[in-house]
């Protein structure tokens, strides 16, 4: 099984490009800064790994549109090992996480909570319970 789950912060804006084939596909690359849980550097700060990620298709377009530098995201994917030949003719190994699923890991954006329901919803939440318009007492609920 080849499965990786990471939570980290984007080090830069995702880089979106399109393949040059007849049916072009969106390809987004970004790097996540992932803190090591228990490792510390000599200066007392947490050790951090910088992990390259690549997303394809709609996932690539989503990340390019909604992910921004410094934002914390959660990604799920698989590790893909490869190599390329540099200008000097030397083979350079690469390791990328190919994204299968990605989502926001923070619930706050610019100091405000991200809304989970539209303002036009007929239901409101108070004290952890949802009030639904039209239901006045427990007799109206079909599963007592």
XYZ file of N, CA and C in Angstrom:
432
model
N 0.852 -1.173 0.000
C 0.000 0.000 0.000
C 0.895 1.232 0.000
N 0.549 2.218 -0.803
C 1.296 3.462 -0.916
C 0.332 4.595 -0.598
N 0.311 5.040 0.652
C -0.640 6.059 1.103
C 0.079 7.043 2.023
N -0.113 8.317 1.743
C 0.507 9.364 2.555
C -0.550 10.392 2.924
N -0.561 10.792 4.190
C -1.435 11.858 4.667
C -0.546 12.897 5.340
N -0.651 14.138 4.886
C 0.190 15.216 5.403
C -0.659 16.432 5.756
N -0.241 17.152 6.796
C -0.819 18.441 7.114
C 0.343 19.412 7.246
N 0.256 20.488 6.490
C 1.326 21.471 6.533
C 0.877 22.783 5.917
N 1.812 23.709 5.857
C 1.524 25.036 5.296
C 2.195 25.181 3.940
N 1.492 25.844 3.023
C 2.045 26.076 1.700
C 3.185 27.077 1.785
N 4.288 26.763 1.135
C 5.458 27.645 1.167
C 5.363 28.747 0.120
N 4.490 28.564 -0.867
C 4.297 29.553 -1.936
C 2.943 29.277 -2.583
N 2.527 30.162 -3.469
C 1.296 29.949 -4.220
C 1.477 28.718 -5.116
N 0.442 27.892 -5.284
C 0.551 26.755 -6.198
C 0.868 27.234 -7.613
N 1.698 26.461 -8.319
C 2.104 26.780 -9.686
C 1.265 25.937 -10.637
N 0.341 26.577 -11.366
C -0.570 25.877 -12.267
C -0.077 25.989 -13.702
N 0.006 24.847 -14.376
C 0.361 24.789 -15.796
C -0.560 23.787 -16.463
N -0.589 23.826 -17.770
C -1.390 22.887 -18.534
C -0.470 22.084 -19.442
N -0.761 20.796 -19.580
C 0.041 19.950 -20.456
C -0.142 20.421 -21.888
N 0.816 20.106 -22.746
C 0.780 20.610 -24.117
C 0.175 19.619 -25.103
N -0.397 18.540 -24.622
C -1.016 17.565 -25.508
C -2.360 18.076 -26.011
N -2.959 17.354 -26.965
C -4.247 17.760 -27.544
C -5.308 17.980 -26.481
N -5.429 17.045 -25.559
C -6.379 17.210 -24.461
C -5.597 17.659 -23.237
N -5.398 18.979 -23.132
C -4.537 19.496 -22.070
C -5.136 19.224 -20.694
N -4.259 18.941 -19.757
C -4.658 18.654 -18.383
C -3.975 19.658 -17.463
N -4.715 20.127 -16.457
C -4.153 21.040 -15.467
C -3.210 20.271 -14.543
N -2.062 20.883 -14.250
C -1.076 20.303 -13.339
C -0.636 21.404 -12.384
N -0.853 21.187 -11.093
C -0.441 22.173 -10.080
C 0.613 21.552 -9.185
N 1.646 22.318 -8.932
C 2.710 21.877 -8.034
C 2.802 22.872 -6.890
N 2.969 22.338 -5.688
C 3.193 23.180 -4.525
C 3.998 22.399 -3.497
N 4.574 23.133 -2.566
C 5.385 22.523 -1.520
C 4.740 22.788 -0.166
N 4.678 21.740 0.652
C 4.156 21.863 2.009
C 5.304 21.844 3.007
N 5.261 22.753 3.964
C 6.187 22.739 5.089
C 5.499 21.967 6.213
N 6.039 20.802 6.534
C 5.438 19.920 7.526
C 6.383 19.808 8.717
N 5.910 20.254 9.884
C 6.732 20.171 11.098
C 6.852 18.724 11.544
N 8.051 18.364 11.963
C 8.232 17.046 12.570
C 7.681 17.115 13.979
N 7.055 16.066 14.409
C 6.334 16.096 15.681
C 7.262 16.284 16.886
N 8.352 15.554 16.960
C 9.186 15.592 18.164
C 10.600 16.109 17.912
N 11.006 16.212 16.682
C 12.377 16.627 16.376
C 12.532 18.139 16.527
N 13.643 18.546 17.124
C 13.951 19.962 17.254
C 15.344 20.224 16.718
N 15.498 21.415 16.138
C 16.807 21.822 15.642
C 17.635 22.357 16.816
N 18.892 22.644 16.545
C 19.792 23.141 17.592
C 19.310 24.451 18.199
N 18.607 25.289 17.417
C 18.139 26.572 17.932
C 16.830 26.458 18.722
N 16.319 25.231 18.893
C 15.115 25.011 19.689
C 13.828 25.002 18.883
N 13.876 25.398 17.612
C 12.683 25.372 16.759
C 12.420 23.961 16.263
N 11.184 23.706 15.870
C 10.827 22.400 15.325
C 11.536 22.171 13.996
N 11.923 20.941 13.760
C 12.477 20.578 12.462
C 11.320 20.489 11.468
N 11.562 20.929 10.252
C 10.517 20.979 9.242
C 10.982 20.275 7.979
N 10.071 19.508 7.377
C 10.330 18.889 6.088
C 9.556 19.666 5.031
N 10.157 19.838 3.860
C 9.518 20.528 2.752
C 9.210 19.475 1.696
N 7.931 19.210 1.519
C 7.497 18.078 0.705
C 6.786 18.586 -0.539
N 7.293 18.143 -1.691
C 6.722 18.554 -2.973
C 5.457 17.753 -3.260
N 4.423 18.468 -3.723
C 3.148 17.838 -4.046
C 2.760 18.212 -5.471
N 2.039 17.317 -6.128
C 1.543 17.586 -7.475
C 0.098 17.093 -7.573
N -0.764 17.954 -8.121
C -2.176 17.622 -8.302
C -2.507 17.745 -9.786
N -3.453 16.926 -10.236
C -3.828 16.907 -11.644
C -5.313 17.216 -11.807
N -5.687 17.717 -12.987
C -7.083 17.928 -13.345
C -7.781 18.944 -12.465
N -8.994 18.604 -12.044
C -9.800 19.512 -11.230
C -9.138 19.801 -9.880
N -8.432 18.823 -9.330
C -7.724 19.047 -8.063
C -6.649 20.116 -8.240
N -6.004 20.127 -9.398
C -4.984 21.142 -9.683
C -5.612 22.526 -9.779
N -6.722 22.615 -10.496
C -7.399 23.902 -10.635
C -7.939 24.397 -9.298
N -8.451 23.477 -8.471
C -8.945 23.836 -7.139
C -7.818 24.411 -6.293
N -6.684 23.716 -6.260
C -5.574 24.186 -5.418
C -5.059 25.538 -5.896
N -5.011 25.733 -7.206
C -4.539 27.005 -7.739
C -5.482 28.157 -7.389
N -6.759 27.871 -7.352
C -7.754 28.913 -7.094
C -7.914 29.234 -5.611
N -7.873 28.208 -4.753
C -8.236 28.408 -3.346
C -7.096 28.298 -2.339
N -5.984 27.682 -2.690
C -4.868 27.544 -1.757
C -3.911 28.720 -1.926
N -3.404 29.228 -0.795
C -2.508 30.380 -0.828
C -1.338 30.177 0.130
N -0.264 30.878 -0.140
C 0.942 30.799 0.669
C 0.613 30.984 2.148
N 1.170 30.094 2.997
C 0.982 30.177 4.435
C -0.247 29.451 4.945
N -1.142 29.075 4.055
C -2.373 28.392 4.451
C -2.071 26.949 4.831
N -2.754 26.472 5.862
C -2.566 25.093 6.305
C -3.572 24.206 5.577
N -3.068 23.142 4.962
C -3.923 22.223 4.214
C -3.608 20.789 4.608
N -4.570 19.935 4.343
C -4.438 18.504 4.585
C -4.498 17.821 3.231
N -3.499 16.989 2.936
C -3.471 16.288 1.662
C -3.346 14.794 1.889
N -3.890 14.055 0.953
C -3.808 12.600 0.960
C -3.386 12.186 -0.439
N -2.458 11.267 -0.520
C -1.998 10.851 -1.836
C -1.055 9.674 -1.753
N -0.231 9.563 -2.792
C 0.730 8.466 -2.858
C 2.106 9.030 -3.189
N 3.132 8.362 -2.723
C 4.498 8.775 -2.990
C 4.923 8.251 -4.349
N 5.505 9.137 -5.145
C 6.007 8.745 -6.454
C 7.472 9.136 -6.544
N 8.323 8.151 -6.760
C 9.764 8.363 -6.870
C 10.128 8.425 -8.345
N 10.971 9.366 -8.700
C 11.406 9.496 -10.093
C 12.797 10.094 -10.150
N 13.180 10.486 -11.339
C 14.475 11.152 -11.512
C 14.451 11.963 -12.796
N 15.350 12.933 -12.856
C 15.530 13.701 -14.079
C 17.018 13.932 -14.272
N 17.395 14.275 -15.488
C 18.797 14.540 -15.802
C 18.996 16.046 -15.841
N 19.929 16.549 -15.029
C 20.166 17.993 -14.972
C 21.058 18.450 -16.124
N 21.408 19.731 -16.142
C 22.216 20.316 -17.220
C 23.588 19.671 -17.340
N 24.098 19.164 -16.213
C 25.430 18.554 -16.209
C 25.394 17.077 -16.595
N 24.213 16.563 -16.926
C 24.097 15.167 -17.312
C 23.984 14.205 -16.142
N 23.853 14.736 -14.938
C 23.730 13.889 -13.753
C 22.256 13.591 -13.481
N 21.977 12.359 -13.056
C 20.610 11.988 -12.700
C 20.321 12.452 -11.276
N 19.208 13.143 -11.111
C 18.812 13.692 -9.823
C 17.515 12.997 -9.387
N 17.527 12.356 -8.218
C 16.303 11.685 -7.759
C 15.253 12.696 -7.294
N 13.972 12.342 -7.473
C 12.871 13.188 -7.021
C 11.878 12.342 -6.227
N 11.165 12.986 -5.360
C 10.085 12.345 -4.608
C 8.947 13.354 -4.509
N 7.784 12.985 -5.024
C 6.611 13.850 -5.002
C 5.435 13.094 -4.415
N 4.540 13.828 -3.763
C 3.279 13.253 -3.330
C 2.255 13.599 -4.407
N 1.706 12.575 -5.044
C 0.658 12.766 -6.046
C -0.666 12.838 -5.291
N -1.315 13.988 -5.375
C -2.500 14.271 -4.574
C -3.715 13.499 -5.094
N -4.378 12.832 -4.161
C -5.641 12.155 -4.461
C -6.809 12.881 -3.805
N -6.529 13.557 -2.675
C -7.548 14.304 -1.950
C -6.854 15.441 -1.232
N -7.490 16.602 -1.186
C -6.911 17.758 -0.496
C -8.032 18.593 0.084
N -7.748 19.219 1.226
C -8.769 20.059 1.857
C -8.119 21.083 2.769
N -8.924 22.058 3.158
C -8.463 23.090 4.081
C -8.300 22.478 5.469
N -7.269 22.885 6.195
C -7.057 22.381 7.550
C -7.362 23.452 8.593
N -7.499 24.697 8.188
C -7.830 25.779 9.107
C -9.310 26.099 9.013
N -9.908 26.494 10.136
C -11.307 26.891 10.130
C -11.460 28.401 10.167
N -10.350 29.123 10.147
C -10.394 30.579 10.214
C -9.652 31.142 9.009
N -10.274 32.127 8.353
C -9.660 32.781 7.208
C -9.735 34.283 7.444
N -8.606 34.931 7.449
C -8.541 36.380 7.658
C -9.247 36.814 8.936
N -9.120 36.010 9.995
C -9.693 36.371 11.281
C -11.176 36.085 11.418
N -11.803 35.534 10.376
C -13.234 35.244 10.428
C -13.444 33.757 10.173
N -14.456 33.195 10.806
C -14.762 31.789 10.599
C -15.261 31.572 9.180
N -14.868 30.463 8.583
C -15.349 30.110 7.261
C -16.778 29.601 7.411
N -17.723 30.161 6.682
C -19.110 29.721 6.829
C -19.301 28.290 6.335
N -20.137 27.545 7.027
C -20.407 26.175 6.624
C -21.773 26.045 5.986
N -22.626 27.041 6.104
C -23.944 27.030 5.471
C -24.226 28.422 4.930
N -25.073 28.494 3.927
C -25.377 29.791 3.343
C -26.265 30.593 4.283
N -26.255 31.908 4.126
C -27.068 32.781 4.962
C -28.549 32.613 4.655
N -28.865 32.085 3.483
C -30.246 31.933 3.075
C -30.885 30.666 3.634
N -30.140 29.898 4.398
C -30.658 28.659 4.961
C -31.798 28.948 5.920
N -32.821 28.078 5.904
C -33.959 28.290 6.794
C -33.698 27.738 8.187
N -32.572 27.060 8.390
C -32.239 26.498 9.696
C -31.205 27.389 10.376
N -31.291 27.496 11.703
C -30.293 28.240 12.450
C -29.779 27.364 13.584
N -28.537 27.622 13.986
C -27.921 26.808 15.024
C -27.748 27.659 16.279
N -28.267 27.159 17.406
C -28.087 27.817 18.693
C -27.809 26.752 19.732
N -26.878 27.000 20.605
C -26.528 26.075 21.685
C -26.208 24.669 21.180
N -25.706 24.546 19.977
C -25.339 23.251 19.442
C -26.486 22.485 18.822
N -27.716 23.004 18.875
C -28.872 22.341 18.285
C -29.398 23.172 17.129
N -29.929 22.496 16.137
C -30.433 23.183 14.967
C -31.935 23.417 15.101
N -32.374 24.668 14.903
C -33.793 24.994 14.882
C -34.259 24.966 13.427
N -35.283 24.165 13.148
C -35.780 24.038 11.784
C -37.149 24.684 11.717
N -37.313 25.607 10.750
C -38.590 26.306 10.589
C -39.712 25.311 10.324
N -40.864 25.521 10.931
C -42.026 24.688 10.695
C -42.210 23.587 11.722
N -41.206 23.274 12.535
C -41.342 22.245 13.564
C -41.476 22.962 14.898
N -42.613 22.752 15.556
C -42.906 23.510 16.767
C -42.653 22.730 18.042
N -42.798 21.404 18.019
C -42.536 20.618 19.216
C -42.128 19.205 18.798
N -41.871 18.361 19.799
C -41.412 17.008 19.524
C -42.436 16.160 18.780
N -43.737 16.527 18.824
C -44.774 15.747 18.134
C -44.614 15.816 16.617
N -43.991 16.889 16.105
C -43.820 17.039 14.657
C -42.637 16.238 14.111
N -41.823 15.679 14.997
C -40.668 14.901 14.566
C -41.094 13.457 14.354
N -40.849 12.882 13.171
C -41.376 11.555 12.848
C -40.667 10.386 13.522
N -39.600 10.592 14.233
C -38.853 9.464 14.800
C -38.670 9.586 16.302
N -39.745 9.815 17.043
C -39.687 9.893 18.519
C -39.318 8.574 19.123
